[in-house]
mmCIF file of C-alpha atoms and ligand atoms in Angstrom:
data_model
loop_
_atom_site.group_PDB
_atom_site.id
_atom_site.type_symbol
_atom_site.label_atom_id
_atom_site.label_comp_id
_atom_site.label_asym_id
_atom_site.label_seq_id
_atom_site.Cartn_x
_atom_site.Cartn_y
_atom_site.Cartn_z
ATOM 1 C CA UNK A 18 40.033 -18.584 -38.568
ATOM 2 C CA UNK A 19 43.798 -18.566 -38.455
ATOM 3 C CA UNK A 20 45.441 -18.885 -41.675
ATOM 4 C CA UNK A 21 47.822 -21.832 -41.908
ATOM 5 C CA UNK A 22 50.443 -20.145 -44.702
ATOM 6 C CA UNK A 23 52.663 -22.101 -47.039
ATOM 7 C CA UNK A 24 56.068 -20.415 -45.836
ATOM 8 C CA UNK A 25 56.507 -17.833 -43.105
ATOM 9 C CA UNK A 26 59.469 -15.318 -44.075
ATOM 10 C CA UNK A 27 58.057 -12.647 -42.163
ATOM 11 C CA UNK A 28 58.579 -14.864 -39.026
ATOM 12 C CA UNK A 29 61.977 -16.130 -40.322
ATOM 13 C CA UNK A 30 62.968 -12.447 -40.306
ATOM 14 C CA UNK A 31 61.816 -11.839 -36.767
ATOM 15 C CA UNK A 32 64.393 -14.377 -35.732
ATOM 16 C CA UNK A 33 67.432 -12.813 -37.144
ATOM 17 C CA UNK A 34 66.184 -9.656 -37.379
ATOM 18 C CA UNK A 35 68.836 -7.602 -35.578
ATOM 19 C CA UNK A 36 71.857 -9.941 -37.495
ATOM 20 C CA UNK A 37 70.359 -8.822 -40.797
ATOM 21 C CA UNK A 38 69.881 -4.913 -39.901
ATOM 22 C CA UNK A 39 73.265 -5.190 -38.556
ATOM 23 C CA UNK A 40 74.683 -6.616 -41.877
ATOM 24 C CA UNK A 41 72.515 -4.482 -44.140
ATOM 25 C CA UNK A 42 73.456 -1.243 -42.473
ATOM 26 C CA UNK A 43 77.098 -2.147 -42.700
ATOM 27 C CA UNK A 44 76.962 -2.459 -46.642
ATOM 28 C CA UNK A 45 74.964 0.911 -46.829
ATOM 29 C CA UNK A 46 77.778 2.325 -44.866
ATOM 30 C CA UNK A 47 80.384 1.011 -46.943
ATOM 31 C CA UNK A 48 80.145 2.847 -50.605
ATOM 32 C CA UNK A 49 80.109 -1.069 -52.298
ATOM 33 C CA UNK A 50 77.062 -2.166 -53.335
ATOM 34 C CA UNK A 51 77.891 -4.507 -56.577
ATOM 35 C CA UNK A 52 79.989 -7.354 -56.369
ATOM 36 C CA UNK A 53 81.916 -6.443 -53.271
ATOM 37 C CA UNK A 54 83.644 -8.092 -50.622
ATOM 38 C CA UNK A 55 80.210 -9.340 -49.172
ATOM 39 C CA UNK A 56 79.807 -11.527 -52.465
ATOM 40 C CA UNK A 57 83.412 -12.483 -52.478
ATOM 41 C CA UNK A 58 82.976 -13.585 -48.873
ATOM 42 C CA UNK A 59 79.042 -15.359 -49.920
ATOM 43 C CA UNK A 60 80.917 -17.122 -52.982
ATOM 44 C CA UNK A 61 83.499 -18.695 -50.622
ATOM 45 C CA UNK A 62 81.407 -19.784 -47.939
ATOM 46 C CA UNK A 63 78.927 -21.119 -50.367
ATOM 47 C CA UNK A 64 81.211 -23.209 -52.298
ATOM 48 C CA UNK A 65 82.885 -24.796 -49.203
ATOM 49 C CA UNK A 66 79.996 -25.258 -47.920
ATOM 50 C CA UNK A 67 78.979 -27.286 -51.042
ATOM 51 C CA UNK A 68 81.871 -28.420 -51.544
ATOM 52 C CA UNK A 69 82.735 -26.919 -54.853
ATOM 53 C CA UNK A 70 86.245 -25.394 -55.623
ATOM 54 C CA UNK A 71 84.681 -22.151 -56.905
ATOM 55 C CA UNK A 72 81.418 -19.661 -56.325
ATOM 56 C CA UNK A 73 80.274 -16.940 -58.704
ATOM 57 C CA UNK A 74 77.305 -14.659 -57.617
ATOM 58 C CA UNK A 75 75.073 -14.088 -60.502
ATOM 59 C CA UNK A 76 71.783 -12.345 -60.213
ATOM 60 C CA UNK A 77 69.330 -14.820 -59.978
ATOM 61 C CA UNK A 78 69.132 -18.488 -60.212
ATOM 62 C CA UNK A 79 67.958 -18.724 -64.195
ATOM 63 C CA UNK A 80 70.880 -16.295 -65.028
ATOM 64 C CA UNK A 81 73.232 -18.747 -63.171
ATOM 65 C CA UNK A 82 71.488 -21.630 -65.231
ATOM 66 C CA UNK A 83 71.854 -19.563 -68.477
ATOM 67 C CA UNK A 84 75.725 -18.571 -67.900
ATOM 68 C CA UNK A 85 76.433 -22.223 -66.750
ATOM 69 C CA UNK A 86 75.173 -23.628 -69.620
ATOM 70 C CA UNK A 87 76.907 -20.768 -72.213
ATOM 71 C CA UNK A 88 80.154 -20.983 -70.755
ATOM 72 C CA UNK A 89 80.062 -24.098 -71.328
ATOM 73 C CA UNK A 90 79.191 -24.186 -74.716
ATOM 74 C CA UNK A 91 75.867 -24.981 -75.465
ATOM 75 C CA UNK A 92 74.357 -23.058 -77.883
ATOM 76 C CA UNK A 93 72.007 -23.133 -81.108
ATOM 77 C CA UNK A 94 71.572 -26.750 -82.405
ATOM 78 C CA UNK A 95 72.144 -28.599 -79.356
ATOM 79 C CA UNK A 96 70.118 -30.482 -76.884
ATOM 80 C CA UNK A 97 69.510 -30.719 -73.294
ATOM 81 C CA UNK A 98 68.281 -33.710 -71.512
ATOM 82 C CA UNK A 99 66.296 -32.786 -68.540
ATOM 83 C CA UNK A 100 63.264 -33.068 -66.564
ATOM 84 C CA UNK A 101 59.755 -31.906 -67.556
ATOM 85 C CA UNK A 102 58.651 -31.827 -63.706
ATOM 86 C CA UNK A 103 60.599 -28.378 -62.189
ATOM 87 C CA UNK A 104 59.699 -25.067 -62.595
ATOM 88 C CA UNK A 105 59.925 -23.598 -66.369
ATOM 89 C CA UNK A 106 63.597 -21.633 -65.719
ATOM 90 C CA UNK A 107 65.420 -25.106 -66.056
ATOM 91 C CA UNK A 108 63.904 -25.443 -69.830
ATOM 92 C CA UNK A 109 63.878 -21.593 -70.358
ATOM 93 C CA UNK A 110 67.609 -21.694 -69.804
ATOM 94 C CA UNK A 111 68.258 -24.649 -72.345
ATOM 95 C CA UNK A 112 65.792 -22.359 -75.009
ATOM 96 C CA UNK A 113 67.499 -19.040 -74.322
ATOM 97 C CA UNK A 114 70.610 -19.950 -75.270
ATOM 98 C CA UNK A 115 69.351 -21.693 -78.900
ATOM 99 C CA UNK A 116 69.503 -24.859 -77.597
ATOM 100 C CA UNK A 117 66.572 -27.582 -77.130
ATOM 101 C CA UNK A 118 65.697 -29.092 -74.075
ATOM 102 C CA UNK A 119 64.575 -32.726 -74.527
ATOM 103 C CA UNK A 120 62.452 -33.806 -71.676
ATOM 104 C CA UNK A 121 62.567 -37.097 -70.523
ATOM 105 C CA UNK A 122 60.296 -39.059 -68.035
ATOM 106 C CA UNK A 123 60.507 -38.940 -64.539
ATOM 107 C CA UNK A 124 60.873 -41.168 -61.416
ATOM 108 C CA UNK A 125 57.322 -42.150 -60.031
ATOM 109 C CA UNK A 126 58.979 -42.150 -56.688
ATOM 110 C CA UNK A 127 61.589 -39.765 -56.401
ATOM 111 C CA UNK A 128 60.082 -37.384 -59.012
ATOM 112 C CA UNK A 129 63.385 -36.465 -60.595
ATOM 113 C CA UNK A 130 65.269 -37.854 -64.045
ATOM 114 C CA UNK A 131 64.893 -41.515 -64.669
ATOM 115 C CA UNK A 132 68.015 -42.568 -65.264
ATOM 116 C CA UNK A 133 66.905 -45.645 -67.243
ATOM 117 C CA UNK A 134 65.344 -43.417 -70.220
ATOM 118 C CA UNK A 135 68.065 -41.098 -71.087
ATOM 119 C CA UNK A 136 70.144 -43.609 -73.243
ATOM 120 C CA UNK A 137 66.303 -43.394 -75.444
ATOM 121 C CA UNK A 138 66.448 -40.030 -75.912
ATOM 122 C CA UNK A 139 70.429 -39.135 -76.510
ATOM 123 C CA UNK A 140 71.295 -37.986 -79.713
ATOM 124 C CA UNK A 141 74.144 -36.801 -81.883
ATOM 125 C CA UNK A 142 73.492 -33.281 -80.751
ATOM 126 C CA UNK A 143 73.193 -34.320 -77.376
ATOM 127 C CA UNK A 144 75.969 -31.840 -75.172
ATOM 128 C CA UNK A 145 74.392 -31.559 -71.615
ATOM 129 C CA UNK A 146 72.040 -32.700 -68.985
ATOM 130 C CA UNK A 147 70.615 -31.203 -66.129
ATOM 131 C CA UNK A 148 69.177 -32.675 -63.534
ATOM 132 C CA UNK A 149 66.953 -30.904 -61.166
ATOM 133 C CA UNK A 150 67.208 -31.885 -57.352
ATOM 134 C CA UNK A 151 63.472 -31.333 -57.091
ATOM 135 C CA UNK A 152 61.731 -30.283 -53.665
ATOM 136 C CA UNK A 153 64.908 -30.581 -52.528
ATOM 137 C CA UNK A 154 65.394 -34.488 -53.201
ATOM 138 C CA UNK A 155 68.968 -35.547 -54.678
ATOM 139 C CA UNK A 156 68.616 -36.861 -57.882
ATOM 140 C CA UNK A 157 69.939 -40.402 -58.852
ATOM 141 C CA UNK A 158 73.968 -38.508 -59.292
ATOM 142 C CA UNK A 159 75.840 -41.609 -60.002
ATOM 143 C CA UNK A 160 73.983 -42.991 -62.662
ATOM 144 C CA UNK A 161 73.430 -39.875 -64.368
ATOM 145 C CA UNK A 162 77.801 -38.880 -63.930
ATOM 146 C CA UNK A 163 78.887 -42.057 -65.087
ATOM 147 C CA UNK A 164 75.924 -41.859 -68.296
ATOM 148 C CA UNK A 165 76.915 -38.143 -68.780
ATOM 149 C CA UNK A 166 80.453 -39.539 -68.742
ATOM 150 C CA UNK A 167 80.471 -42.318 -71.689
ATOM 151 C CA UNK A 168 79.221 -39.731 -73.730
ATOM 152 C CA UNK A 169 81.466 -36.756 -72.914
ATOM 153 C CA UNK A 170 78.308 -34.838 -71.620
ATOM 154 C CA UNK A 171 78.129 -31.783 -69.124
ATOM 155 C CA UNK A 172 76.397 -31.619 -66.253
ATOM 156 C CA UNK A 173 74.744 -29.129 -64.754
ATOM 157 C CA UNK A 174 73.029 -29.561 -61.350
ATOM 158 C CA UNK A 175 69.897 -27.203 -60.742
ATOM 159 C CA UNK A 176 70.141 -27.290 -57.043
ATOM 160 C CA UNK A 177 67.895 -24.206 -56.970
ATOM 161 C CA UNK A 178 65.558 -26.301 -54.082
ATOM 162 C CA UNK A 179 68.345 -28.244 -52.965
ATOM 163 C CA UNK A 180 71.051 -26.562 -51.006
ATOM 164 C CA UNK A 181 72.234 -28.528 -48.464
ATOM 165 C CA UNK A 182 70.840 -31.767 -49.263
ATOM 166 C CA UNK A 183 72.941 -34.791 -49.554
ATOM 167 C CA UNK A 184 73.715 -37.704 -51.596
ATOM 168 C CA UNK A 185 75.694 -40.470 -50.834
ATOM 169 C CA UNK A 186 76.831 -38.475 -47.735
ATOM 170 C CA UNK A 187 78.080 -35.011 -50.278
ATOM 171 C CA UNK A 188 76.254 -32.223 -50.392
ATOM 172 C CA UNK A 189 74.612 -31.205 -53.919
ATOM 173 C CA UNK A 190 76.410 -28.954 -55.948
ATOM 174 C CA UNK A 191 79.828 -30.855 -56.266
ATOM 175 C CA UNK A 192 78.179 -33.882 -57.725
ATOM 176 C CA UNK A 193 78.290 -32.331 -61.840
ATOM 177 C CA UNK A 194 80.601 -30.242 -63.695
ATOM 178 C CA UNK A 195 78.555 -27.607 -61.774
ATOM 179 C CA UNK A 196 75.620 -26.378 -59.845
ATOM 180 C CA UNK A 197 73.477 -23.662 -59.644
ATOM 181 C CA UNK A 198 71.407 -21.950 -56.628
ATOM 182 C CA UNK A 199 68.603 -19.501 -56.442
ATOM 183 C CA UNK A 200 68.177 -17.008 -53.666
ATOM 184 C CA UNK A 201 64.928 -16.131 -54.474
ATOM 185 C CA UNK A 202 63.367 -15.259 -50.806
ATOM 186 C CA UNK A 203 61.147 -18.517 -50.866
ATOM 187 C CA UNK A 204 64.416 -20.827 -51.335
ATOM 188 C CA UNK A 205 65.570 -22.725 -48.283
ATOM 189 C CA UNK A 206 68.465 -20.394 -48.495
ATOM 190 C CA UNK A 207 66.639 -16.817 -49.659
ATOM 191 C CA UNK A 208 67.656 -13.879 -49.914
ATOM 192 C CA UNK A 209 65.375 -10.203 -49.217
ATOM 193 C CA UNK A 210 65.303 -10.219 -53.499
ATOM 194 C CA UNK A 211 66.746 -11.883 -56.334
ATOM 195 C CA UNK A 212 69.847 -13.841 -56.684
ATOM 196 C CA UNK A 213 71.697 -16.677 -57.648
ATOM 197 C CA UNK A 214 75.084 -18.769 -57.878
ATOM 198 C CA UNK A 215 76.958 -20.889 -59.832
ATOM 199 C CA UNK A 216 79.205 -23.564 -58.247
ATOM 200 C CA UNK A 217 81.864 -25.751 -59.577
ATOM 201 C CA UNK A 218 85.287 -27.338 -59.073
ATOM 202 C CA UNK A 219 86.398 -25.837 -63.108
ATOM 203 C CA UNK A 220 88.667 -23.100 -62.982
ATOM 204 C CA UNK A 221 88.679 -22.261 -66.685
ATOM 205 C CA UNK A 222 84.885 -22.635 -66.158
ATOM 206 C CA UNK A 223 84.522 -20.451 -63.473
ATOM 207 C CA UNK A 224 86.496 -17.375 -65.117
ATOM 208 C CA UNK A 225 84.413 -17.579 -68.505
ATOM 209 C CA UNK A 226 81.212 -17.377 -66.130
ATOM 210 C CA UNK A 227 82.720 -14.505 -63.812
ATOM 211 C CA UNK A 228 83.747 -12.807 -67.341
ATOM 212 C CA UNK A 229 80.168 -12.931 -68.573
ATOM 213 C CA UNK A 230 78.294 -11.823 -66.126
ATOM 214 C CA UNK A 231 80.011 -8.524 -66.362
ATOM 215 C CA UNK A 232 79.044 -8.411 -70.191
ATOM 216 C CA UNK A 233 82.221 -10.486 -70.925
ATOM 217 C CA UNK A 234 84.524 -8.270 -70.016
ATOM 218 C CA UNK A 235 88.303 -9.103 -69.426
ATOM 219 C CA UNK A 236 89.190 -9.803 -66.060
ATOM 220 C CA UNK A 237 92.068 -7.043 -66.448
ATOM 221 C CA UNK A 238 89.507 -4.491 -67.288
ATOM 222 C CA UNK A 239 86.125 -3.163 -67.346
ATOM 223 C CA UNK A 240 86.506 -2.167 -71.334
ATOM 224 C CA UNK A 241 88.278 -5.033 -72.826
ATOM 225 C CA UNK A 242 85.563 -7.573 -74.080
ATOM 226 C CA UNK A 243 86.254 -11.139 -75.268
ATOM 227 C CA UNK A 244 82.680 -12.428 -74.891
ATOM 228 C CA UNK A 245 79.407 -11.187 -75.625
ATOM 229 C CA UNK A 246 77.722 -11.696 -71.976
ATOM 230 C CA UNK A 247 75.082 -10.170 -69.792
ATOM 231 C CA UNK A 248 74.898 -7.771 -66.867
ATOM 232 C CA UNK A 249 74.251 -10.201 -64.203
ATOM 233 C CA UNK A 250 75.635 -9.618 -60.302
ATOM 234 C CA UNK A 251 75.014 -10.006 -57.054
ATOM 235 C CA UNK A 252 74.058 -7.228 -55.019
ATOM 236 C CA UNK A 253 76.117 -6.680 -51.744
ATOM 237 C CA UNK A 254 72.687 -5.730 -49.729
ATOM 238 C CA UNK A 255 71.716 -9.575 -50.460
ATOM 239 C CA UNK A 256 75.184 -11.537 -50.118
ATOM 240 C CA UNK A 257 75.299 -9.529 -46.569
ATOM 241 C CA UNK A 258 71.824 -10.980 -45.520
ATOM 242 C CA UNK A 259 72.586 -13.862 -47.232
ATOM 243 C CA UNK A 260 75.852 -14.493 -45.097
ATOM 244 C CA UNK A 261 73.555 -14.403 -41.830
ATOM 245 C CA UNK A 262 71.138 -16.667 -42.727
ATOM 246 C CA UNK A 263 73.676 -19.126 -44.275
ATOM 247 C CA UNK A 264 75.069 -19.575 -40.310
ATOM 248 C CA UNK A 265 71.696 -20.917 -40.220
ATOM 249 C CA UNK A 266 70.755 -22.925 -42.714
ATOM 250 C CA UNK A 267 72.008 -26.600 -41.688
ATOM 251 C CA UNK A 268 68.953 -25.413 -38.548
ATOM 252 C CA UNK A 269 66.532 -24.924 -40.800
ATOM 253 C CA UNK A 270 67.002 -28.129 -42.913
ATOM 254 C CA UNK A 271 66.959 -30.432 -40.005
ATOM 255 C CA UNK A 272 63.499 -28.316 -38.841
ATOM 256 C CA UNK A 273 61.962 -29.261 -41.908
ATOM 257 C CA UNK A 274 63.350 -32.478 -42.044
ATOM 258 C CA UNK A 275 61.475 -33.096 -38.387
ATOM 259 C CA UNK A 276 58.546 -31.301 -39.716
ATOM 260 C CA UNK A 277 58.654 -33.460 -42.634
ATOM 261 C CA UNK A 278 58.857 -37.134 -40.212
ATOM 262 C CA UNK A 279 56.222 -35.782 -38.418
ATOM 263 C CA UNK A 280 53.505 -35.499 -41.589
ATOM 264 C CA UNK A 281 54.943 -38.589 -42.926
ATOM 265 C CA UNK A 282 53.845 -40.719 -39.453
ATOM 266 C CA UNK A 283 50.057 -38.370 -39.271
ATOM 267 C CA UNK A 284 49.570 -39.382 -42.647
ATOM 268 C CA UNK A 285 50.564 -43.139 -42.368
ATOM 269 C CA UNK A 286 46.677 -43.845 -42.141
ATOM 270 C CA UNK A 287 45.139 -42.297 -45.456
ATOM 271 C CA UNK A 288 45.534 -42.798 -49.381
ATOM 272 C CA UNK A 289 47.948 -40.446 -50.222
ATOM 273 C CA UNK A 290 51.704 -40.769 -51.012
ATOM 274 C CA UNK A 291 54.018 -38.703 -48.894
ATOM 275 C CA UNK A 292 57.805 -38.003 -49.996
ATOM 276 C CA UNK A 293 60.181 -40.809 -50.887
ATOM 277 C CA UNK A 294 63.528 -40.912 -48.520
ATOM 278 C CA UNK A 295 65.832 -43.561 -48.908
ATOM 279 C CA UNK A 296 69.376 -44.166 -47.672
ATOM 280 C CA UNK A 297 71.152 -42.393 -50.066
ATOM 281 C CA UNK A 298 69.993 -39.309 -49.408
ATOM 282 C CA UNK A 299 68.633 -37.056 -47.105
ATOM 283 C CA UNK A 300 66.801 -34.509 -48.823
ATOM 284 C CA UNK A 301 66.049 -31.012 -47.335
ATOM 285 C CA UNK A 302 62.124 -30.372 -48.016
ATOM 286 C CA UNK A 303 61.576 -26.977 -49.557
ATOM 287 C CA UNK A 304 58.456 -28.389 -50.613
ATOM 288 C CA UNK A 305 56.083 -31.114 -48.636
ATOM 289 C CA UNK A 306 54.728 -32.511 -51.535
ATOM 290 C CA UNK A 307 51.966 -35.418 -51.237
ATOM 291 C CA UNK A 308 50.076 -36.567 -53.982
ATOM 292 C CA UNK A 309 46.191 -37.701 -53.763
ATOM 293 C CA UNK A 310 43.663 -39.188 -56.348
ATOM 294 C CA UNK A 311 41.193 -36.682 -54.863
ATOM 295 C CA UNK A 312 43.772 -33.684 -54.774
ATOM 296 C CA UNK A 313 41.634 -30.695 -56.385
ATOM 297 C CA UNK A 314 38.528 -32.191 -53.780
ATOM 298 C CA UNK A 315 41.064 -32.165 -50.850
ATOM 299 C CA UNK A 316 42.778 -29.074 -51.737
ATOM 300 C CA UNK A 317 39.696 -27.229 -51.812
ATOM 301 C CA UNK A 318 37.971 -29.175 -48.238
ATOM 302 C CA UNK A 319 41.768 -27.855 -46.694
ATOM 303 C CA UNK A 320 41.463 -23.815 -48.010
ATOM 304 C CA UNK A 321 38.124 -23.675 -46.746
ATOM 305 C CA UNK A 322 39.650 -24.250 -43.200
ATOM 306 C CA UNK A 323 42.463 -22.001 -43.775
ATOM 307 C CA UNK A 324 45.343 -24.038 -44.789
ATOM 308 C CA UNK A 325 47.430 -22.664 -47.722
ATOM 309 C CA UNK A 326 48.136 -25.462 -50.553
ATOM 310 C CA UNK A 327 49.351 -25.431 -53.918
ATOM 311 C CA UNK A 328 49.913 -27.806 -56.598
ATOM 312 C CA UNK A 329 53.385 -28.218 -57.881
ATOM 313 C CA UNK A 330 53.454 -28.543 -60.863
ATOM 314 C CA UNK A 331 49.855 -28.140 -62.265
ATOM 315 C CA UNK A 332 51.248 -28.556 -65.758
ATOM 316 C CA UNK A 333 54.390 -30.947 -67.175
ATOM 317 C CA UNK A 334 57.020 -28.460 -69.189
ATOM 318 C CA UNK A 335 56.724 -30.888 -72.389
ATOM 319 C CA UNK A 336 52.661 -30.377 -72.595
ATOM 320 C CA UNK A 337 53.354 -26.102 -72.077
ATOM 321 C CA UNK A 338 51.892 -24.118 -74.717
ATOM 322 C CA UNK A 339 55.380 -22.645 -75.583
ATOM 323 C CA UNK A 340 56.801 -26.318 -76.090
ATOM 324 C CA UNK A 341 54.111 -27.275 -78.751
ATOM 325 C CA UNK A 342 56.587 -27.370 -81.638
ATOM 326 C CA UNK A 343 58.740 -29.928 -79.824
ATOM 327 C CA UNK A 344 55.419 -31.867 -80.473
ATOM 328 C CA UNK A 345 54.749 -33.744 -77.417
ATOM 329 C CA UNK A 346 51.212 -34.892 -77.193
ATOM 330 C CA UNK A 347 49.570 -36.161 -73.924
ATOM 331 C CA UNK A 348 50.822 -39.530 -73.084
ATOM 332 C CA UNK A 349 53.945 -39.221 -74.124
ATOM 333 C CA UNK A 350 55.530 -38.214 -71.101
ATOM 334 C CA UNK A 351 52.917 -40.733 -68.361
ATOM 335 C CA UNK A 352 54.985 -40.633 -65.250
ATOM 336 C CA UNK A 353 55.470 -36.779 -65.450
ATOM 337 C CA UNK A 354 51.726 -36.152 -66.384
ATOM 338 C CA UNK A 355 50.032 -38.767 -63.763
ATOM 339 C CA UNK A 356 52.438 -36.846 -61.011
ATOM 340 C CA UNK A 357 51.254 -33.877 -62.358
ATOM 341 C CA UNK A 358 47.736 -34.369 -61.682
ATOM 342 C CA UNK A 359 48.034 -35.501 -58.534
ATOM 343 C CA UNK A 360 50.743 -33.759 -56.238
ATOM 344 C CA UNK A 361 50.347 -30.594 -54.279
ATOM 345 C CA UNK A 362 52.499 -29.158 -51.717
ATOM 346 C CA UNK A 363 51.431 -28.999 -47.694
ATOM 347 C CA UNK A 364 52.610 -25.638 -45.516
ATOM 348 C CA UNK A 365 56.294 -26.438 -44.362
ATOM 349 C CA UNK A 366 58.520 -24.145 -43.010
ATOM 350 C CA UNK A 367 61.482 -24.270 -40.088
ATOM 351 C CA UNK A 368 59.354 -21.835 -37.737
ATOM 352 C CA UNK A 369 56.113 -24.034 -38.016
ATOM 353 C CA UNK A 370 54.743 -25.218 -34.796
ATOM 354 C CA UNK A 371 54.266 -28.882 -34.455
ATOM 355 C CA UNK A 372 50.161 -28.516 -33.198
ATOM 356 C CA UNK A 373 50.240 -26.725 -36.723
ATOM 357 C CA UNK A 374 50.861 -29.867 -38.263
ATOM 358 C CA UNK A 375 49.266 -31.867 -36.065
ATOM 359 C CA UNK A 376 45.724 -29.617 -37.148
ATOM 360 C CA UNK A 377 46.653 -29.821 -40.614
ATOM 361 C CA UNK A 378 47.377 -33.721 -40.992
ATOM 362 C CA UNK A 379 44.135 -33.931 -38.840
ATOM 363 C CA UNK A 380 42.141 -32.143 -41.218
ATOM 364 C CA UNK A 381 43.806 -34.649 -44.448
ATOM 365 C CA UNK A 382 42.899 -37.143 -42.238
ATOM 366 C CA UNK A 383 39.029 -36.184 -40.958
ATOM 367 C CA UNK A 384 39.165 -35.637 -45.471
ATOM 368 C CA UNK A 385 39.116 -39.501 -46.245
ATOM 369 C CA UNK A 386 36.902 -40.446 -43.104
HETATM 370 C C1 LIG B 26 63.537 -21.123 -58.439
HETATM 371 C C2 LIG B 26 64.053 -22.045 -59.461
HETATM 372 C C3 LIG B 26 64.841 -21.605 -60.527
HETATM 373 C C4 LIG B 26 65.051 -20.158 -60.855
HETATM 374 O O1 LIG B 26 65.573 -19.388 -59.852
HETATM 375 P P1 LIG B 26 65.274 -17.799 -59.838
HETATM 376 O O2 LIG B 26 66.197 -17.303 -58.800
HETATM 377 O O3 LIG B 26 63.842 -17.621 -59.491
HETATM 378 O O4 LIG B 26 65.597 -17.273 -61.189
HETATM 379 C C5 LIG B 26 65.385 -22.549 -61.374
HETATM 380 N N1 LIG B 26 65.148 -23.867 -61.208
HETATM 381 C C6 LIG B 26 64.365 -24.313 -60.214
HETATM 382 C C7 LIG B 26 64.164 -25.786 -60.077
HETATM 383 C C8 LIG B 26 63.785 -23.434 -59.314
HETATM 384 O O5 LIG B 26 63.005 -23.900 -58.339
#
């Protein structure tokens, strides 16, 4: 039987394919391969198309969450509100910088921050929150500003599975102090390797975070240091792909949008819970994520017939081994842990044919009969 994969890439590629050669060969041709004019050109276009003042091109997605958050400050002895339900580089940035991420419950419907329990879990050494637009859903941005606000917090948007989706009628990424993105090639925007960029409207901002990723150099010169930083950069190979496939990235959201209506109507019928919308956003899908009382039963009955699944995420960040000392215990955290056990993602992707999802809601469906 045919396998029904999660993501297609290799038939992404096919589409573009003579765009990206095109751009590719040029930057093999041209001597720069670092932090070129092909970045400077991906940082503008990215920003604006954000809209975010500024764009620095960092070399992956948890470097641009780990520069964010040390340029602006955070360091050992602070803490970071954020969500337990993303993938472990949102917490691993907080921890790699000294700080401690303090994970707060989620959302049962949206799956992102609930707003209503960070006030519980501020402290003194509170400096920053970061909200994660998970599965590409915008999270609640005006309650978590105006909080982040009364308490002279910063905010950091991981928009790493967000980029292009709205709230409120703005794109993420100019809702916080700033915003980070991850090429990583199974993003909605991906690149053919690793990267990532930071966005924001803070000039003073942006120059600390364009200083460290070149080991904190001065801007004036290569071998004048004023910070300790990292070697971090975007590689001209990927901001020249990357530059194609942005011209096609507003496509590719509304495919998976339709994609997305589509499972939502074949799967009106049976117990599981397909992805919140409301009016205030309109979220952009990198993940189809339902969530079923029977989900390890109906993940298996869909494998066997050759549809790829998997569960995002199998285990909260609080309960991780590696968080033990923070001493969360099972319960503590119910939304996050019942979502958890119960939410797996469905094969979505812009090239997807609709019989595909026709056969594959069928199959949920002929599940619960
Ligand atoms: C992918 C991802 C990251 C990390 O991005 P990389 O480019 O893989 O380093 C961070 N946060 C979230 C929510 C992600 O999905």
């Amino acid at each position: 039987m045919n396998k029904t994969p999660l993501l297609d890439l290799k038939a992404q590629y096919k589409g573009i394919q003579e765009e990206v050669k095109e751009a590719v060969l040029g930057v093999l041709e041209s001597g720069r391969y670092i932090l070129g004019p092909q970045v400077q050109a991906l940082e503008e276009e990215v920003a604006a198309f954000s809209g975010a003042r500024f764009g620095i091109g960092v070399a992956n997605g948890t470097d641009a969450l780990v520069l964010a958050l040390d340029a602006a400050g955070v360091g050992p002895g602070d803490e970071v509100l954020t969500t337990p339900f993303t993938f472990f580089a949102t917490a691993e940035s907080i921890s790699r910088l000294g700080a401690v991420p303090v994970f707060v419950d989620i959302d049962p419907k949206t799956y992102n921050l609930d707003t209503y329990q960070l006030e519980k879990k501020r402290t003194e050494k509170t400096k920053a929150i970061i909200p994660v637009h998970i599965f590409g859903q915008p999270a609640n941005m005006d309650e978590i500003t105006a909080f982040a606000k009364t308490h002279g917090l910063f905010v950091l948007e991981d928009a790493a599975q967000a980029i292009g989706a709205e709230y409120k009628g703005r794109r993420v990424g100019s809702l916080g102090d700033a915003a980070t993105f991850s090429f990583f090639p199974t993003k909605n925007l991906g690149g053919y390797g690793d990267g990532g960029m930071v966005v924001t409207d803070d000039e003073e901002l942006a120059a600390r975070i364009r200083s460290l990723r070149v080991h904190g150099s001065d801007p004036k010169s290569k071998y004048l240091n004023r910070l300790i930083g990292y070697n971090s950069r975007l590689d001209e190979l990927q901001a020249a792909a990357l530059r194609v496939k942005l011209q096609y990235l507003e496509e590719w959201n509304e495919a998976r949008r339709n994609h997305a209506r589509l499972y939502d109507r074949l799967l009106a019928e049976v117990p599981v819970v397909t992805p919140f919308s409301s009016e205030d956003v309109n979220p952009i899908y990198h993940l189809y994520i339902i969530q079923a009382e029977e989900k390890e039963g109906l993940m298996t009955y869909l494998r066997e017939r050759g549809i790829a699944v998997n569960a995002y995420y199998p285990v909260p960040l609080h309960l991780q081994e590696v968080y033990r000392e923070l001493g969360f215990r099972e319960g503590d955290l119910p939304v996050a842990e019942a979502v958890s056990k119960r939410s797996f993602a469905l094969p979505l992707y812009p090239e997807m044919k609709e019989e595909t999802i026709h056969f594959i809601a069928d199959t949920v469906n002929t599940f619960y009969q």
